[in-house]
Short mmCIF file of C-alpha atoms in Angstrom, two decimals:
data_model
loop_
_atom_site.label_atom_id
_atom_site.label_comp_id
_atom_site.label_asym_id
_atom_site.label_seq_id
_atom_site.Cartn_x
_atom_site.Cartn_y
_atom_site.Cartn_z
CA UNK A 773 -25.03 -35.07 54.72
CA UNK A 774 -23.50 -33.27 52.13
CA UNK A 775 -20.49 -35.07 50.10
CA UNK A 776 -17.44 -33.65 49.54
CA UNK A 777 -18.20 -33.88 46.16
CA UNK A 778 -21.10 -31.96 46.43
CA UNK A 779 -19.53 -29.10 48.38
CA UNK A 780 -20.62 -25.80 46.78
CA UNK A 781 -17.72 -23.68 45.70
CA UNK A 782 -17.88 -20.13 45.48
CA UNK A 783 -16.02 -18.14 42.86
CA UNK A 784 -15.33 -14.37 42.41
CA UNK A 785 -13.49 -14.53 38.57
CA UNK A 786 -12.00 -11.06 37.72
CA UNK A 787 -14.90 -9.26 39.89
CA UNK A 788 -17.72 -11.66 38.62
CA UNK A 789 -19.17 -14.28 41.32
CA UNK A 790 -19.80 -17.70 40.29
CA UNK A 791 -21.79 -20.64 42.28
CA UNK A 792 -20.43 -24.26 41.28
CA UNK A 793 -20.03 -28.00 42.34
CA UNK A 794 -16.62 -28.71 43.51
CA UNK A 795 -17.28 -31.85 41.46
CA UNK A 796 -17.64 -29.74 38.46
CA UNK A 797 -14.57 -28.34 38.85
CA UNK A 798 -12.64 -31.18 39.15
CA UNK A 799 -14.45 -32.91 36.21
CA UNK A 800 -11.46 -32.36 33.65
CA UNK A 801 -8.48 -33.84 35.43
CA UNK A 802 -5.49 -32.61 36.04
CA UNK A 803 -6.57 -28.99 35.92
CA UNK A 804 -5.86 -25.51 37.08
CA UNK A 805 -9.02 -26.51 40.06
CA UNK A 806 -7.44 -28.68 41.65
CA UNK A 807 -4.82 -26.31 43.00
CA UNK A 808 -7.65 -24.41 45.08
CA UNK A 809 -8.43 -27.28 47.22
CA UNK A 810 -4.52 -28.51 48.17
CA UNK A 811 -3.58 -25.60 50.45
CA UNK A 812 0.24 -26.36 49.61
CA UNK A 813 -0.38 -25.64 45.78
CA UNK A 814 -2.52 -23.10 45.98
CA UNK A 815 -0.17 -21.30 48.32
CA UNK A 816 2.21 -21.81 45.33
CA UNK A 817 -0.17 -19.99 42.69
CA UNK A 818 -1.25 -17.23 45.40
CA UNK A 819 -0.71 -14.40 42.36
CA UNK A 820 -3.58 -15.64 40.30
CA UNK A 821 -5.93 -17.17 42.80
CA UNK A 822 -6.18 -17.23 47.02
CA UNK A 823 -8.80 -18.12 49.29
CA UNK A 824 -10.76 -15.27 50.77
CA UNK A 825 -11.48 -15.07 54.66
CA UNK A 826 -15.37 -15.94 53.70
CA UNK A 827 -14.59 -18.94 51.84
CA UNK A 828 -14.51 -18.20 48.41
CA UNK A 829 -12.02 -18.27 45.93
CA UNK A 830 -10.85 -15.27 44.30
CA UNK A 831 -8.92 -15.84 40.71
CA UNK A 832 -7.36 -12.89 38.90
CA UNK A 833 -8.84 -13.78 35.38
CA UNK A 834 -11.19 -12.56 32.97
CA UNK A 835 -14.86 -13.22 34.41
CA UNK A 836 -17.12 -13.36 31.39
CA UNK A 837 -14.56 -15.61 28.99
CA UNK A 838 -14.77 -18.13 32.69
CA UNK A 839 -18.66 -18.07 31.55
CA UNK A 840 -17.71 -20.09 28.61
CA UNK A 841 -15.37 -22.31 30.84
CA UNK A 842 -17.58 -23.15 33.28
CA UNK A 843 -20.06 -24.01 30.61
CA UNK A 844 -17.88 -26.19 29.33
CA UNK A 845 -17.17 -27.83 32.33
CA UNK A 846 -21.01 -28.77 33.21
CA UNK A 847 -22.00 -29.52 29.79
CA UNK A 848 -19.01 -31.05 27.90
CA UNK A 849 -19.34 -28.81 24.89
CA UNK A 850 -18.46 -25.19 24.08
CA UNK A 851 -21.48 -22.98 22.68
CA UNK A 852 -20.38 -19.69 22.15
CA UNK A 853 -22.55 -16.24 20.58
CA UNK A 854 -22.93 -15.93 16.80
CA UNK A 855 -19.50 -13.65 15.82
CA UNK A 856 -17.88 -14.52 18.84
CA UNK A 857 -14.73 -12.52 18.35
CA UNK A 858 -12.89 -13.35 21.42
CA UNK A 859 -11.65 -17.30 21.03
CA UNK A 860 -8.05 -16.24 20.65
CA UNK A 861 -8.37 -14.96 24.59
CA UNK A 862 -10.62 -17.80 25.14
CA UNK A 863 -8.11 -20.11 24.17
CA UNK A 864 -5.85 -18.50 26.54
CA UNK A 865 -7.81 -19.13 29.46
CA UNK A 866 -8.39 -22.58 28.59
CA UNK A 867 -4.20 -22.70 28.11
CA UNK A 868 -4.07 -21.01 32.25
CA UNK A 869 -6.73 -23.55 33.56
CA UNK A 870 -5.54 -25.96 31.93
CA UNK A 871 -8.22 -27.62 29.93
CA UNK A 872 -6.23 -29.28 27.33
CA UNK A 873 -8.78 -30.95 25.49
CA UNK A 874 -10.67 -27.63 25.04
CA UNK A 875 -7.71 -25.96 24.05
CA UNK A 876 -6.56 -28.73 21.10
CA UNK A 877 -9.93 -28.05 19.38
CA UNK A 878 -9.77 -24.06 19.96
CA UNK A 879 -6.30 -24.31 18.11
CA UNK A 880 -7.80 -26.88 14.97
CA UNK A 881 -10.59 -24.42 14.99
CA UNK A 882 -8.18 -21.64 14.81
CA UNK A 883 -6.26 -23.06 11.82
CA UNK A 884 -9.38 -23.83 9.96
CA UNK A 885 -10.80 -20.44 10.63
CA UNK A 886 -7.18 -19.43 8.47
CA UNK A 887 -7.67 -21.46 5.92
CA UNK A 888 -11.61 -20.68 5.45
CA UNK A 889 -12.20 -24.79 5.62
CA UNK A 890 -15.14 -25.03 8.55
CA UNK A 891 -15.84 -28.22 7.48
CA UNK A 892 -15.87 -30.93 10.70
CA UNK A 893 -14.75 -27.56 13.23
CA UNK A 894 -17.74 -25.21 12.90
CA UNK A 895 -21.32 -27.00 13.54
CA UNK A 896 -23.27 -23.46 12.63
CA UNK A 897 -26.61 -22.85 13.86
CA UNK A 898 -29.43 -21.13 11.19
CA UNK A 899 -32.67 -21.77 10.38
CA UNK A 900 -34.01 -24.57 8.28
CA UNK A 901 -37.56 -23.86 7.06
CA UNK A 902 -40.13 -26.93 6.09
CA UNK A 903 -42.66 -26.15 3.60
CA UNK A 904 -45.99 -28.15 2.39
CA UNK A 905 -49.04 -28.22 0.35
CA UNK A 906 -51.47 -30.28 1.52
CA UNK A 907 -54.93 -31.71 1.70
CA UNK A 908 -57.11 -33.74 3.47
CA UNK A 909 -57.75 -37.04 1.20
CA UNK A 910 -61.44 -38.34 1.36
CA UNK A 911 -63.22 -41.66 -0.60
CA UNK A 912 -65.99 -41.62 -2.32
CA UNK A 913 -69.58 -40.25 -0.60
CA UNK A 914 -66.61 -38.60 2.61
CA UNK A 915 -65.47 -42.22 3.12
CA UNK A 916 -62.09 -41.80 5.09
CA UNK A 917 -61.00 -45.04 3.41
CA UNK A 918 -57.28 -43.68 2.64
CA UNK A 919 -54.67 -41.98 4.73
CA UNK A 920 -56.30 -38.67 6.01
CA UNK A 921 -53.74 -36.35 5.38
CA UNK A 922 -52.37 -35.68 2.00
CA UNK A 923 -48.83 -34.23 1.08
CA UNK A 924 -47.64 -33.32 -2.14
CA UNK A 925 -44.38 -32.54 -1.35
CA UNK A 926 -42.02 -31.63 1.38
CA UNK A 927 -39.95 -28.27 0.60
CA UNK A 928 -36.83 -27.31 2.29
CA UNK A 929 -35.20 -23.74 2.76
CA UNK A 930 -32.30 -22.95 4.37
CA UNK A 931 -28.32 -23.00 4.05
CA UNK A 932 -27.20 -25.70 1.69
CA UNK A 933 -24.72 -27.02 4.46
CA UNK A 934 -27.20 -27.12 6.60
CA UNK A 935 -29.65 -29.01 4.97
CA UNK A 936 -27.33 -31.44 3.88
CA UNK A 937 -26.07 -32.41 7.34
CA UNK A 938 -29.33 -32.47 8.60
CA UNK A 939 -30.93 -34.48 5.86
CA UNK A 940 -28.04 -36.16 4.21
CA UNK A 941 -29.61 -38.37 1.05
CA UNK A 942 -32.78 -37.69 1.81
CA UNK A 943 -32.51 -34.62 0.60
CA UNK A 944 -33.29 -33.91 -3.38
CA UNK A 945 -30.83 -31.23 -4.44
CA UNK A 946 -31.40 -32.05 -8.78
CA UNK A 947 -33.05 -28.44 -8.70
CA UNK A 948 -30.23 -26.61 -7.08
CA UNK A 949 -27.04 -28.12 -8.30
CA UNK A 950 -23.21 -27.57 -7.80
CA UNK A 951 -23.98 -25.56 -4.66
CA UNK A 952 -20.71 -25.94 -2.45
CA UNK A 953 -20.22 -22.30 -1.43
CA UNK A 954 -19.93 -22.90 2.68
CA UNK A 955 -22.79 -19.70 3.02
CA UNK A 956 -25.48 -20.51 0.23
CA UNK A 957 -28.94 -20.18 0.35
CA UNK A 958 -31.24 -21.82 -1.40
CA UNK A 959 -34.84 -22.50 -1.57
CA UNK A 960 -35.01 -25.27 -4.26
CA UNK A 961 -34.78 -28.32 -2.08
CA UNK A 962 -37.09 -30.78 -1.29
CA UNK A 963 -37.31 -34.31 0.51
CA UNK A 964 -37.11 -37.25 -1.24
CA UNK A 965 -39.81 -38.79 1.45
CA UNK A 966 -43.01 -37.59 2.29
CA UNK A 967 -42.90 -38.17 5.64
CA UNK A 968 -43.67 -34.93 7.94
CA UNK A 969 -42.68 -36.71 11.27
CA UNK A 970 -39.38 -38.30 9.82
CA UNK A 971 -38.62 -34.96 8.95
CA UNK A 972 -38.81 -33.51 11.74
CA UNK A 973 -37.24 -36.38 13.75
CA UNK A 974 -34.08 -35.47 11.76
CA UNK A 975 -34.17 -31.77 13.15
CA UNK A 976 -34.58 -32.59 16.52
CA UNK A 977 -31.38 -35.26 16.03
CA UNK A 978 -29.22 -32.81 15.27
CA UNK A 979 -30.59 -29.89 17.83
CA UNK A 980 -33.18 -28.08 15.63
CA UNK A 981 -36.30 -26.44 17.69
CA UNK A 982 -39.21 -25.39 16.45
CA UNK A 983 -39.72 -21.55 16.77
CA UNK A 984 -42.72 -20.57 14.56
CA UNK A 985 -45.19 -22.14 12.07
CA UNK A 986 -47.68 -19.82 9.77
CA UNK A 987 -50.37 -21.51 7.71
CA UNK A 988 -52.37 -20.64 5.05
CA UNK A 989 -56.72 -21.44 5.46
CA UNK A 990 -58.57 -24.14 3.32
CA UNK A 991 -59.30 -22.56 -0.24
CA UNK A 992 -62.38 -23.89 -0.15
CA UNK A 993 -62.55 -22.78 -4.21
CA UNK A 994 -64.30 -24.22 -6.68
CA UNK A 995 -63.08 -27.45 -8.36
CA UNK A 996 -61.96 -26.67 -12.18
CA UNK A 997 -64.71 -27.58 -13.41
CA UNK A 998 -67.46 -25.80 -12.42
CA UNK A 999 -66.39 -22.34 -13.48
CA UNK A 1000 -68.92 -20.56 -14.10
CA UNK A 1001 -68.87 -17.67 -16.97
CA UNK A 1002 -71.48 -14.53 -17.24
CA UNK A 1003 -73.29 -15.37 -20.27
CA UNK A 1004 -74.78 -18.78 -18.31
CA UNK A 1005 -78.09 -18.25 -16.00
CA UNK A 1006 -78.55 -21.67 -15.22
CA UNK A 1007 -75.70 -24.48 -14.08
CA UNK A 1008 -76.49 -28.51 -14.44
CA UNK A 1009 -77.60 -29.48 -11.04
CA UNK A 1010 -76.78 -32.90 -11.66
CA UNK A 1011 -73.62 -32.38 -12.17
CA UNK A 1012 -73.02 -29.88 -9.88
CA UNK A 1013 -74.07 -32.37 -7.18
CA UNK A 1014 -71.96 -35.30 -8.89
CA UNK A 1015 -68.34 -33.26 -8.73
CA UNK A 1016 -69.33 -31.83 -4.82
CA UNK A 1017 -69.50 -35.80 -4.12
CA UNK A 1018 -66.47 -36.77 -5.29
CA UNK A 1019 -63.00 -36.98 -3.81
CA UNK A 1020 -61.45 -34.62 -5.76
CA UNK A 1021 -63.20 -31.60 -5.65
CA UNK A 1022 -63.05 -32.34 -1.48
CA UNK A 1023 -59.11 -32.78 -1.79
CA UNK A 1024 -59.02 -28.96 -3.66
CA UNK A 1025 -61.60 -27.27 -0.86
CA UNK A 1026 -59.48 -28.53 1.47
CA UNK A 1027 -55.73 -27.36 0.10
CA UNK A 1028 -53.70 -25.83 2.04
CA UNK A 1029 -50.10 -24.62 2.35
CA UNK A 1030 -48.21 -24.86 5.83
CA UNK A 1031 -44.22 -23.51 7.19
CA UNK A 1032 -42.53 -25.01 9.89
CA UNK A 1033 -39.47 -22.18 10.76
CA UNK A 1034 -36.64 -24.72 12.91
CA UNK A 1035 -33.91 -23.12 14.26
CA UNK A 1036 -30.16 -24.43 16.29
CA UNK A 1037 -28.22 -22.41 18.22
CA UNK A 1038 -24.45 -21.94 17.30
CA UNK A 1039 -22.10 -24.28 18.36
CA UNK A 1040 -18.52 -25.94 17.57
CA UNK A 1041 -18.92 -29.68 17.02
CA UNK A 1042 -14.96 -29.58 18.19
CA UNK A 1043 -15.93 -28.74 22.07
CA UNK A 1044 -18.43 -31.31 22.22
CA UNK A 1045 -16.40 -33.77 24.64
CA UNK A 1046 -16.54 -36.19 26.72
CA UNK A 1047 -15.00 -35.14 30.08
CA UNK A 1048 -16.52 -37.47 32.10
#
């Protein structure tokens, strides 16, 4: 049997039906929500919200901004679109249902917005690009005596913010210096580790997916030296043979450059709350 809960709670907000858990509602205490189930205070609020004759609730708000609110209220955190240009109202509704929390951190994001200082209020999303050469390292005669794969060096491109929260001191900025500005781009970074997996162990810690990869074939070219110019009819077999053997021509046949395109959604590191 069905808790109380549990109960399902419909909604019509401003025209726009919603399906919910009463318990959802009623996560953030002291709310607007829990008017609708005490028939003495709703009765008392009857301009803004009653309770229609098929048992749903009908509240005389702006439906899509009560997307972002209900959102809220089943995840704990407030993701809105990229250029969102609608948190002054949004705040509002918070302000009418009451959500307290969610409207303290819509006001500091507010007066940080004025003041063009994002840092701590705006978590942006973007992408964050990884970037390698690499190889496939081989011993002497194909022996597979040493780590197989072979990295040279981990680039990073992206916005500087970004990276830096991401990566923190991993991250080698010596190449791309004194870059503050909150919106720079920059292609010039690299990790301090060589460590693909640690990498991306990072990204997925702070809510990076991967959305695309592109990589470049084995070269397969011929090592350095054994260019061979027009003039000569004949090459050294012997040696020929002796740099095919060795590790190093292998490592160049089998360079390669690969991209690794993360990318994380929007979101305001102020609305992620607890509201358990």
């Amino acid at each position: 049997m069905t808790s109380d809960s549990n109960q399902i709670i419909q909604l019509n907000v401003g025209g726009i039906s919603f399906s919910t858990m009463k318990e959802t509602l009623l996560r953030e205490p002291n709310s607007f929500f829990e008017t609708l189930f005490v028939p003495e205070k709703l009765e008392k609020v009857s301009k803004f919200a009653i309770l229609l004759a098929n048992g749903s609730y009908f509240i005389d708000r702006d439906g899509y901004l009560f997307t972002f609110i209900l959102d809220y209220l089943r995840n704990g955190r407030l993701i809105v679109p990229q250029n969102f240009d609608n948190l002054i109202r949004l705040r509002d509704e918070a302000e009418f249902y009451q959500l307290y929390n969610l409207k303290k951190y819509l006001d500091n994001y507010a007066v940080k917005k004025k003041s063009n200082d994002f840092s701590g209020i705006l978590e942006n999303g973007g992408y964050i690009t990884l970037g390698y050469r690499g190889t496939f390292a081989f011993g002497r005669d194909g022996q597979s005596d040493v780590k197989f794969r072979k990295l040279q060096r981990i680039l990073v491109c992206g916005k500087v913010t970004l990276c830096r929260d991401v990566f923190g001191d991993t991250l080698n900025d010596s190449r791309d210096p004194d870059r503050d500005e909150y919106e720079r781009y920059t292609s010039r970074l690299y990790l301090k580790h060589q460590s693909l997996e640690k990498a991306c162990d990072m990204l997925a810690e702070k809510g990076f997916k991967l959305v695309a990869t592109c990589c470049s074939g084995a070269n397969g070219l011929t090592p350095i030296g054994l260019t061979m110019c027009s003039n000569q009819n004949t090459i050294n077999q012997q040696e020929l043979m002796h740099q095919r053997n060795s590790s190093e021509y292998e490592e160049q046949r089998w360079a390669h450059y690969t991209e690794y395109i993360f990318y994380r959604e929007p979101m305001y590191a102020g609305g992620i709350l607890s509201i358990q």
